[in-house]
Structure formats: C-alpha cells, structure tokens
Amino acid sequence: MEDILKALPADGASIMANVAPHLSRHLLFPLIQFEGDQAEEKGDAELAKKILSGKIKLLEDTNMTDYVATLYCDLHGVAEPPAEYTKKRQDVLTQLDKYEKETEQIANLLTQDEVVNGLRSDKVANLEFLKNQHGVTLEMVNALYDFGQFQFRCGQYGPAADMLYQFRVLSTDNDKVAAATWGKLASEILSTNWESAVDELKNVREGIDTRLFNNPRAQLDHRTMLIHWSLFPLFNFEGAREPILDMFFSASYINTIQTSCPWILRYLIAAVITGRTRARNSSVQQKQLKDIVRYVRQEAYEYADPITQFVNALYIAHDFDAAREALRLSEEVCRSDFFLAASTDAFVNAARHLICESYCKIFSRMNIRDLSAKLGLNPDDGEKWIVNLIRETRLDAKIDSQDGTVIMNHPPNNVYQQVIEKTKGGFFRTQVLNAAVSK
Amino acid sequence: MSRFFRSGGDDSSSESSSDEEELYSGEEDQELDQEQSEEESDEFEQSEDESEEADDKEAGDQKQGAFRFLRDNVQSDSEGSDDEVRDKVKSAQVKRLDELETSIKQIENGQKNGDWTLISNEFDKLNRQVTKLPAGSKIPKPYIKVIAEIEESVNEALAKQKVTPKKMNATQARALNAVKQKVKKTNKDYQDQIAAYREDKDTYLWSSDEEEEEVPVAKAPKAVKFEDVAGAEELADEGFATVGKGGRTLQYTPESIFKHLRGIMETRGKKNTDRLDQIKVMEKLNEIANTPYQQIRVLLTLVSARFDLGSGTTNIMPLEHWKAAEKELSQLLTILANTPEYIVLENVEEWDDDEKPPSLQPGEKYIKVAGSIVSYIERLDDELHRSLQSIDPHTSEYIERLQDEGALYNVIFRGLLYYETLKKDETIEVPQDSVNRIIMRRLEHVYFKPAQVVKTFEENCWKAVGDNVDSTTTPRAEAQEPSELVNILCAYLYTHSEGILRARALLSQVYFLALHDDYYKARDMMLMSHLQETVTGFDIQSQILYNRTLVQVGLCAFRKGLIYDAQNTLQEICGSGRQKELLAQGVMMQRYSQVSPEQERLEKQRQLPFHMHINLELLECVYLTCSMLLEIPLLAQTGSSPDVKKRVISKTYRRMLEYHERQIFTGPPENTRDHVMQASKALAAGEWKKSISFIHSIKIWDLMPNTEEIKEMLSKQIQEEGLRTYLFTYAPFYDTLAVETLSNMFELDSTKVAAIISKMISHEELAASLDQVTNNVIFRKGVELSRLQSLALALSDKASALIETNERTLEQRTQGTSNAFERQGGRGRGGHRGGARGGRGGPRGGGNTQRQAGGTQFTGGALGAAVRG
C-alpha cells in the first residue's frame, strides 16, 4: 500500500497518506480510483500506470479476482491474465459454493414469512426458537458471518450487507456483532446506500461508547476510524450532513479529531462552510463556524492546509489578502480531493459569502474594485455578485457607482431596544413561577 | 539462684539436678533424690521472691561465687579509679548477676517440668544477659553449667520423642526445636568451657579461676582504660590487637567475620550502641574480607550502619560517611557485576549459619543474599537531598556538595544496570517495583536539568561502566540524547508502573519538555493526562511536582510569546500569593495562623534544594508582565462602566496596581514589581515606548535563554496592546482616525494596524467601522452610553438573572414532582434564551467570546470562573 501512497504527488495538499491507514481496503479503493482518474486527466501516463499497479496490489488480497485480472491485463497489455489468477478465481468460486451450501438452510428459513414473524426482539429467545423449530445451530449463524465477510471481500457489497444484517439479528456474540456492524457500514457505503449507512454509523457509534467505555485507547482508535468512514456519507448524501456534523462536533469526537487526526478539520470546515447556503437554521451554523475557528486556532501548530489557512486568515488574523490567496489555493485542493471534488463550487461560493460578510461587518465604505479582487472576481462580475448578495441577504448597503464604492450602513444597536429585549419575558416567566409555586 | 550456688557448694547439686532432669523427662527411676526434687518444685512458685531476697541475704556468699572474679577485675583496676566508680560498677554487676541467676533458676524449673516454652524464653533472656556482661570478665560458670545441661536435656528429650509414640503438644515441640537451634549456636562459642565442665561436673563450679585468670589480668589495664577513657581505641590500635568493647581481643580473621556481623546486627537499633565504633569494626572487616560472599555481607551491613547515623528526623548524615557509603555501594555493585553467581535480592531468606558460607547447590545458579540495593540507593539519594537542604546555597560548600550528585547518579545508573541483568534471567523474581523505583530516581535527577548538563552526566556514567556494558531499558545507542533518554525512561514507567509513580513520570516528562521549549507537546500531555482533576488526591511531594510542572509550562508559553496561555497557566500558582509554599522553595511566614512545630518541620523537610528551584522573581516578573498585557487593555475597554468589577483577570495584579496608584510620590523603579507597575501606567496612558523601556530595564530577563528574542517579543506585544488600549481609551473623543496616523504613532505596519482594528470591530469590542476609500476608522456615534443607560442595562441584566435563579431553585426543589411546571417552565426558559442572545449582540457582550477562544485552560474552579468572567 505504501507504494501507491509514495506514487501520489507529495505536494502537501493531498492528505491521502494520512487518511489511508484509517480506511479499509475496499473503502480506499475509490480514493485510489479517483487519483488514477486525475492522473489520466492530467495526461500523466506514468503516474497513472503506477497508480494502476498500486491498485492491483491493493486488491490482490481480496477476492475480486476477475477485476484484478482485468486490471492486470490493462497494465501489462496482455489479453490473458496469468494462470495464477484463474486458479485463484477457481478457488474463490469453490469457496463461494461451500459457503452457499452452509448457509442455504438458514437463508431459506429467513425468507419464510412465518419464521420471520416468529422472531422477537430477544436474541437468546430467537435462537432458542430457531433451534427448536427449525434445527438452526450456532455454527449456521456463524457461517452467515463468514459468508458475509467473504462476499464483502468479493466486492458483492449488497448481499454482504444482507448477510451481516441477518447475522446480527441472530447472533449473541457481542464481538462478532460489533465486527458485523462495521462490515455492514462498509458494505452500505460501498453500495452507496446512504440512508442505511447513516443508521449503521449510529449503531457503530453506540457500540464504541458502550462496549469500549473502559478502554480509552481502543475508543480513540475506533472513533478515528469511524470519523474517516463517515466522510463518505457526509459528502455524498444531504441527509447525512446534520447527524454526522453533530457527531463531529460532540465533545468526544472533536477531541478525537484534535488528538489523532487533525487533518479531518479540512473536511469539517468544508462541510460547515458549504452548508451555510442552506440557511435553514443559521444559529447552529453560526455556532459551528465559531467552534471551527476555535479548533483551527488550537490546532494551528499541528496542522495547516489551505483550507484551515483560509479560516485562519479570515477569522483570526483578519487579513483579507491572505484569505483571498488561501481561497484560491483551497479551490485547487478541493478539486483534487476525492471527498470535496463534487462540492468545490459550492464551497468557493460560500467562502466568498463569508469574506464578504465579515468585510461588510468591518468596513463602512468599500471600493468595488478592491472587493471584487478580494473575492477573486473581475470588477464587473464582482459588482453583479455584490448586487446579488445585497438582494439575497437584504444587507443594509448601497452602491455608489459614481465613486465605485459600496456604502454600508451599520445601524447602532439601540440601548433602549436592548433593555426591552432583556426584560421581555420577565412577566410571563414570573407568572409561570408563581403558578408553579402556588401549586 | 544464690541458693543454688550455696547448695551446689554443699553437695553435688549440679550432678543431682541433671539427674533430676533425667528423672523427669524419663519418668522412669524415681527413687533418686525424690525428696529434693519435690522440695524444689514446691519452691517453684516462690523462687522469684526468694531470689530477690537472696540478694540481700547472701551478698557475702556471692563473693565466693561467680561474682568473685568479677570483683577481682574491678579491684585490679582500682589503683587508677576512685571509690565512687567502684561502687557504681559493683552494684551494676550485682544486679546483672542476680538476673542471671533468676533465669538459670527458671530454666532448671522448666527442665524439671518439661516446660520447653519456659526454657526457651529464659534461655533467650540468659543469653542476652551474658552478652551484656562486661566483656573481659569471665563467662559465669553457672551459665556454662546451664547451657551444658540444657544441651543434654534437649538431646534426651529428642531421643525420647523418637522412642515414645506419645506426642508432645505443638507449642512445646516448637519451643524444643527452638531451644535446640539456639543451644547449638551458643554452645559453639563456649565449647572449651563446656568440655571442662563435663569433665569435672562436681568441682567445676568451684575450681579456681587461676589458670584462666592470667588472661584477664594481662588484659585488664587496657580494658579498663577503654572503659574509662573515651578514645582508648587509638591506644589499642597502636598495639597489635584491636581491643573490643570491654577488653576482649577482637581477632579479625576472615573466618570470624560473620560472627562479628551477627553481633553488630543484634545490637542494631538498641540504645547505647556506639555506631561509629561498629562502623570502624566493619571497615576493618571489609579490609580483610576475601571472598565475594563475605564482602557482600560486610558491605551490606556497613552501608546500612552508615545510614543509621543519619536516622532520626533532624540529623544529617555526616559528609565523610556519605562519601564512604557511596564508595562502598559502588564497590558492592562492582563485586556483584564481577561475580554474577551472587545476587542480592529483597525477598530471600537470611542465611543463618555463620560457620560456613553458603555454597552453590547443584541445580541452582545463584547464591542469594538478602538485601535491597534499591533501598540503599534511594537512601543515599535522600541523604544527599537532605544535606543539600540544610546547606546554605550561597556558599562554596553547597557547590562542592552538589558535585557529589554526579557520583550518586553513577550509582543509580549502575544500580539500574544491576537490576537489568537480574531481570534478564527469568528464574529470578525481581520485583517490578524495585526497577520502577530506581528508574524513577534516575528520572528525578534528569528531568529538571538542561539538556547539556544531562548529557555530561550521561557521558560520565557510561564512561564509568566501561565500553562493553549496555543497558536494556536505556540502550547506549538510543539514550544519548537527553530528550530521548527522558522519553525512554518515562515510557518504561508508563507501561510498567501505575498510580502515583506513573503520574510523577508524566509530570517529569512534561517538565522536561516545557523546559526545552516544546510547549505544545507539554501542554497536550498535561491536558490529556487529566491530572488537574486528580492531583488533589496525591501526596504532597507529587502536588509540588505538579505545581512546578505547571509553572514550567507557563514559563514555556511565555517564551513562545503566548501571553494569554502563560497568564492563564501561571494564574493558579502566582495568583495565590503563596508561590514559595506551593513550589516548596521556602517556608511562608504565616501571620495569623499559628503553625505547630511539627508542621513546620514537615514543611522544612519538603523544601527543594536550591539547585532545583525555579527563580521566583523571574516567575513573578513573567506573571506580572503577562497580566499587564491582558489587564491594561481590558481596563481601558471597560472604562467606568458598572460591571467593571466582574471581569478581573488577575486579582493580585489589580491589587498591586491600585496600591501603586495610591502612592503620592513615585520614585524611579527599584524592583521588578515597580518596573512592571510603572510600565503598566505608561501603557495605560498610551506611552508605549516608555512602557517598553521600563520592561526592558528589568534585569531578571537575563536569566532567560535568548533574552533578546524575549525582549523583542515583549516590545511587539506592548505595541499591539498599546494600540488597543489607545483605541479603547480615546475612541469617545474621535469621529474618525486615520489608519496612517495610528501606524505612525505605534510604529506598526498599516496593514497590521488595520488587522488589529478589524479584529476589534469583528469581536464587537469597538463600535467603529473602516472606510476603505479614505483609510480611516470611523467611530460610530451614539454607542457610548450615558450613565443612566448603562445602569439600566445592568439592572435589566440583574433582573433576568434573578428570574433565572428563581427558576433554577424551584426546579431543584420540585425535581421530578411538578411536571406541569417543567412544561411551562421550558417554554419560559426558551423565551429567556432568546433574550439573552439578543443581549450578547450588544457592545458589552463581545469580550466574552474573545476569552473563550483560548480554550486551553488549566485552571478550574473559582479562578477559572473568574477568568472566564
């Protein structure tokens, strides 16, 4: 695996090397694939080749023999893969048969309605029920687990997920159930079944909290893994956003990020910033942004990339030139990042909004030319952009086109208004209190 | 007893009593001397009284008895000494003899009754008494007789036990065995006399001492001198033989080593033993010891005897003894390294046989000697520590003493090597605890020192052990760099120890990291350890270490220019005003509460030796400077608003500032505190240049490494904070201010100025905005509140706080009982929260967010709350 990582451009922008150890082989594959595509796009044939050979190495240990064989043919330009691949393929197939036979009975059982209806929420009772009524043994249940694992290794994620689900329903072996949950999560991610992936995430998270509560080290490791895995749904599925961000911002997970994988901050920032346009609940958004700024500041000594630098420049140093420069770099980084590539435009747009927002907060009169430059746009586009912004956000601002300036109007916060705000609920609350006391 | 002598004189009572003995144990022929035995057993109860009476009655007789020759001794020296002395000596001897007789009597009774427990106890007493007898005097003959008899009866009893199936009861049997052992041991010493006794049982007691008397007479003068005049040993040393206490010639031969050692061990801890004398004896023994076993045994005893000199809470071990102990310990370690078949371990049984040293049993690899190397090393370390505590640190003596630390470190290192070699062998059970302790000691000598010093130490001790030795825990190749060394030592302790030792290791490592400017790592370790939550449960030494570490982390943050973190970290220690006490660097004068002498003594014991101190003046200087940089802008910002009291970062600093301002005349600054105070004043007035010059003229900065860099950093900070203070103070008097002007005033880059202003605006500390076109700061009007307005705001704050408290109180009272309130109350609180958020938007609330941003607070509790406002 090290070979591929070495082959990748080591320009500091890529954090592949950091991410890779925390992903499973199969989860890593799409990332490598992405890098390969990038290399091909750039026309860097040699690099692409290297990545391809890396890919083969990566998958050699799996059971996806057909695919590896094709890859091999591609790489070496031969029509027929070497004999070892066919042999391996044969092995895999026999194995597959074996497992199928082993699990045949139980699989059939679980498709029958009356059996499924007989199941209760008590696992031990279920097992007892199946044992008595249908002669299911513990070995058969465990065979489900093995078969699920095997299918996962074959790259048949859908069936693997089903198998593992069935196993989980029946098994009472906690360790194996936990492993099955992880496996199911991976399968769901790889079969892009995001909704159930998010559910599985929750399961895994609970498992970590309850099962490993007295082993902080293992907890940390598992959480690190979970954080990395959850990046897949985070950037691919709208509905995953909120729960996953909530998870990331919870104390134990933000600690994990800060201790063992500060590079995740990049994704966290991207997710928060891109999320701002969906201004459904902006107070949460504001709070998250504030938190992010704090973490970036705390981790500045340990980790920095263009995206954290952007946050740093905008919110900590208040250096708008640096922020613009950082934004330009971040755009590049995003485009070459597997997770962020899709949301690059949204990110850049949202980042511009942020620049503009804090700019407007601080300045009362701004030169459109300068502002556009700061946003990385040409003056005409800039003007249009600003007008749109003013219209969208109903900023109290006007454009003076004679001077080419934007004039902001900062209404002072009225002190009487403040007093009224503060004492607003007083009467009502006292009444409630009164009622409660007199009861 | 004296009665016995008398009777012994009259008839052959010695014979008869041994016969009786046979009779009682044998229970066979009872005809012999039946009457007499009965008579004696009747008297059994009264024997004690009687023997006391006998004292007075038969003092005359005693002269004829064993006492006679004792008397002779005394008389023989009476030429030199006056009568008083004689009287005293006499009475003491009489007393002793009486005791002896009582015991012998008891033993005889025991023999008659077959009461072995009694015999065992009395025999012990007897032996003790005999050893106490002034040496040089003859061994009392009755004693010889008794021990001979006991031996016989023991043998008989044992023989009988084998024959008869009837068993003795358990305690008796045990006592019998004990007596057997003891008899065997003691009788060896008196073989000749016993033989003489056996040859002639009847007359033995009465045989004159003439032939034996020659010896005491020959030696008597010397012995007397020894007793009377202190320092007689020198005289004796000039002669051929060394004379022990009481005039017995001590022939130091390799064979007798163990006997001497045993004697010394037995007197250990007793009153009136002359430790120095014993040490002298052992030094001699050490010279003549020629087998490793002998050497090891002698050294073990010798070193511990030396430590006894320093026992007690006030005594300090004399310097020459410390040095000697150090030498002997390293000698011991060398011997152990050279003869790997001998090992010293804590959990081994003592070898009791003095005659022959233990030899290698087939199938065993080692000869184990009881002893604890690690305890000796710890003790040596403690003694050095104590002696350093008591020496005035400003003398050359202190420095000389400090040089011994190198030697000590070598010993520790070699001790560690020794334990490592032991650990290599699986068959030996080395307590993990010992290894941990010794590693901890090593760490404690390393952690507070700069890398350069540690390196020298390490090089020296590697040189001392030679080239072909390597350590498993700290391999030569890896542990060369001090940081690596500390890391390895700590890592070892993390994995192999637990509890306080582990925490101490962690603190030591953090201290070391902080000392070497590795701030972030030190801080992270400190925070991740969560020690601040548990440290209050530790022992005081560890708490002191925690405080020291905390301070060191704070100083490190300061060197890095992280003013906020530095202040925050130091707050807890320095804000208390009890730095000295908390860091164990001096006893605080307690003005109001009385300290008991006991407490004071404990306090003194805890003090760190001077070379480990953290400079308190420097600490204060750093703390005050940090506080100044944070407080002055804050003071300017809050101005005269009513909630000024709420936000105080450092109470100590505020107090000093107030005191300083109250002074009518302020002279030029003299001490560090004056410097910082005047700098603060200048800073508050916007005179940042003056402030810098005050701060720079503090002498103590020279103690910091990279003084220039630190001064530069401080200048920069003062410039920025000066700008902020200026803006806060003078904002109400300006409509607009050109950035350019500010940048000239504070000699800062105009973009930097703009950045600072932007920051203040965005944190809502300053009601202003920037004009990009003209490059001005425009101050908003109407934000400066009138007194009435700000009071109204404060009042509304308080009103809502009151409601909040009421709700919370009620909630606690009615916990879980009033559901209705919960529902309604929830709504009520929701409404409140909205209000609070609106409030924060106001110009006054802004400061909070800035403070929260630090996020790395070490402090908790009230202090932390005060900072957080």
Coordinates of C-alpha atoms in Angstrom, one line a residue, chain B residues 130-307:
Chain B
V130 CA 25.5 -12.8 79.2
T131 CA 26.3 -10.7 76.3
K132 CA 25.6 -7.6 78.4
L133 CA 28.1 -8.7 81.0
P134 CA 31.2 -6.6 80.8
A135 CA 33.4 -8.5 78.4
G136 CA 36.8 -9.3 79.6
S137 CA 35.2 -10.8 82.6
K138 CA 34.9 -14.5 82.6
I139 CA 31.8 -16.1 81.4
P140 CA 30.0 -17.0 84.6
K141 CA 30.4 -20.6 85.4
P142 CA 26.7 -21.2 86.3
Y143 CA 25.9 -20.1 82.8
I144 CA 28.3 -22.7 81.3
K145 CA 26.8 -25.3 83.5
V146 CA 23.3 -24.4 82.5
I147 CA 23.9 -24.4 78.8
A148 CA 25.7 -27.7 79.1
E149 CA 22.7 -29.1 80.9
I150 CA 20.3 -27.8 78.5
E151 CA 22.1 -29.4 75.7
E152 CA 21.9 -32.7 77.4
S153 CA 18.3 -32.5 78.3
V154 CA 17.5 -31.4 74.8
N155 CA 19.2 -34.3 73.4
E156 CA 17.4 -36.6 75.8
A157 CA 14.1 -35.1 75.1
L158 CA 14.6 -35.6 71.4
A159 CA 15.8 -39.1 71.8
K160 CA 12.8 -39.9 73.9
Q161 CA 10.4 -38.3 71.5
K162 CA 11.7 -40.7 68.8
V163 CA 11.1 -43.7 71.0
T164 CA 7.7 -42.9 72.6
P165 CA 4.7 -42.6 70.4
K166 CA 3.2 -40.1 72.7
K167 CA 3.5 -36.7 71.2
M168 CA 4.4 -33.5 72.8
N169 CA 1.9 -30.8 72.3
A170 CA 2.6 -28.4 69.4
T171 CA 3.9 -25.4 71.3
Q172 CA 6.1 -27.5 73.4
A173 CA 7.6 -29.2 70.4
R174 CA 8.2 -25.9 68.7
A175 CA 9.9 -24.5 71.7
L176 CA 12.0 -27.6 72.0
N177 CA 13.2 -27.2 68.5
A178 CA 13.9 -23.5 69.0
V179 CA 16.0 -24.3 72.1
K180 CA 17.9 -26.9 70.2
Q181 CA 18.8 -24.5 67.5
K182 CA 19.9 -21.9 69.9
V183 CA 21.9 -24.2 72.1
K184 CA 23.7 -25.4 69.1
K185 CA 24.6 -21.9 68.2
T186 CA 25.7 -20.7 71.6
N187 CA 27.4 -23.7 72.7
K188 CA 29.9 -23.5 69.9
D189 CA 31.2 -20.3 71.5
Y190 CA 31.8 -21.9 74.8
Q191 CA 32.9 -25.4 73.7
D192 CA 36.0 -25.4 75.8
Q193 CA 34.3 -24.4 78.9
I194 CA 31.6 -26.9 78.4
A195 CA 34.1 -29.6 77.9
A196 CA 35.9 -28.6 81.0
Y197 CA 32.6 -28.7 82.8
R198 CA 31.7 -32.1 81.6
E199 CA 35.0 -33.5 82.6
D200 CA 34.5 -32.4 86.1
K201 CA 31.0 -31.7 86.9
D202 CA 31.3 -31.5 90.6
T203 CA 34.2 -29.4 91.0
Y204 CA 33.8 -27.2 88.0
L205 CA 31.9 -24.5 89.7
W206 CA 34.5 -24.3 92.5
S207 CA 37.6 -24.9 90.5
S208 CA 39.6 -21.8 90.9
D209 CA 40.0 -19.4 88.0
E210 CA 43.6 -19.3 88.5
E211 CA 44.8 -20.7 85.3
E212 CA 42.2 -18.6 83.4
E213 CA 42.8 -15.6 85.4
E214 CA 46.0 -15.0 83.7
V215 CA 44.3 -13.7 80.6
P216 CA 42.1 -11.2 82.2
V217 CA 44.9 -9.9 84.4
A218 CA 47.1 -9.4 81.4
K219 CA 44.5 -7.5 79.6
A220 CA 42.8 -5.8 82.5
P221 CA 44.7 -2.5 82.4
K222 CA 43.9 -2.0 78.7
A223 CA 40.3 -2.9 79.1
V224 CA 39.9 -0.5 81.9
K225 CA 41.3 2.3 80.0
F226 CA 38.9 1.6 77.3
E227 CA 36.0 1.7 79.6
D228 CA 37.1 4.8 81.4
V229 CA 38.6 6.9 78.8
A230 CA 36.9 7.6 75.6
G231 CA 39.1 7.2 72.6
A232 CA 41.1 4.4 74.0
E233 CA 40.9 2.7 70.7
E234 CA 43.7 4.7 69.3
L235 CA 45.8 3.4 72.1
A236 CA 44.7 0.0 71.3
D237 CA 45.3 0.4 67.7
E238 CA 48.9 1.1 68.3
G239 CA 49.2 -2.2 69.9
F240 CA 49.0 -5.4 68.0
A241 CA 45.4 -6.4 68.6
T242 CA 42.4 -4.3 68.5
V243 CA 40.5 -4.4 71.7
G244 CA 36.8 -4.6 71.5
K245 CA 34.4 -3.2 74.0
G246 CA 35.2 -4.5 77.4
G247 CA 38.6 -5.6 76.6
R248 CA 38.0 -8.8 74.7
T249 CA 40.6 -9.1 72.0
L250 CA 38.9 -9.0 68.7
Q251 CA 40.8 -11.1 66.3
Y252 CA 39.6 -10.1 62.9
T253 CA 40.0 -13.1 60.7
P254 CA 38.0 -13.8 57.6
E255 CA 36.5 -16.7 59.5
S256 CA 35.1 -14.6 62.3
I257 CA 33.6 -12.0 60.0
F258 CA 30.1 -13.4 60.2
K259 CA 30.2 -13.7 63.9
H260 CA 31.1 -10.1 64.2
L261 CA 28.4 -9.1 61.8
R262 CA 25.9 -11.0 63.7
G263 CA 26.9 -9.3 66.9
I264 CA 26.5 -5.9 65.2
M265 CA 23.2 -6.8 63.7
E266 CA 21.9 -7.8 67.0
T267 CA 22.8 -4.6 68.7
R268 CA 21.4 -2.6 65.9
G269 CA 18.7 -0.2 66.9
K270 CA 19.4 -0.7 70.6
K271 CA 20.2 2.1 72.9
N272 CA 23.8 2.9 73.8
T273 CA 25.3 1.2 70.9
D274 CA 28.2 3.1 69.6
R275 CA 27.5 3.2 65.9
L276 CA 30.7 4.8 65.0
D277 CA 32.6 2.1 66.7
Q278 CA 30.7 -0.5 64.9
I279 CA 31.4 1.1 61.6
K280 CA 35.1 1.2 62.4
V281 CA 34.9 -2.5 63.1
M282 CA 33.2 -3.2 59.9
E283 CA 35.6 -1.1 57.9
K284 CA 38.3 -3.4 59.3
L285 CA 36.2 -6.4 58.4
N286 CA 35.8 -5.1 54.9
E287 CA 39.5 -4.9 54.5
I288 CA 40.1 -8.5 55.5
A289 CA 37.1 -10.0 53.8
N290 CA 38.4 -12.1 51.0
T291 CA 35.5 -14.0 49.4
P292 CA 32.8 -12.2 47.4
Y293 CA 30.2 -13.5 49.8
Q294 CA 32.0 -12.1 52.8
Q295 CA 32.5 -8.8 51.0
I296 CA 28.9 -8.6 50.0
R297 CA 27.7 -9.3 53.5
V298 CA 30.1 -6.9 55.1
L299 CA 29.2 -4.1 52.7
L300 CA 25.5 -4.6 53.1
T301 CA 25.8 -4.3 56.8
L302 CA 28.3 -1.5 56.7
V303 CA 26.2 0.7 54.4
S304 CA 23.1 0.3 56.4
A305 CA 25.0 1.1 59.5
R306 CA 26.2 4.2 58.0
F307 CA 22.7 5.2 57.1

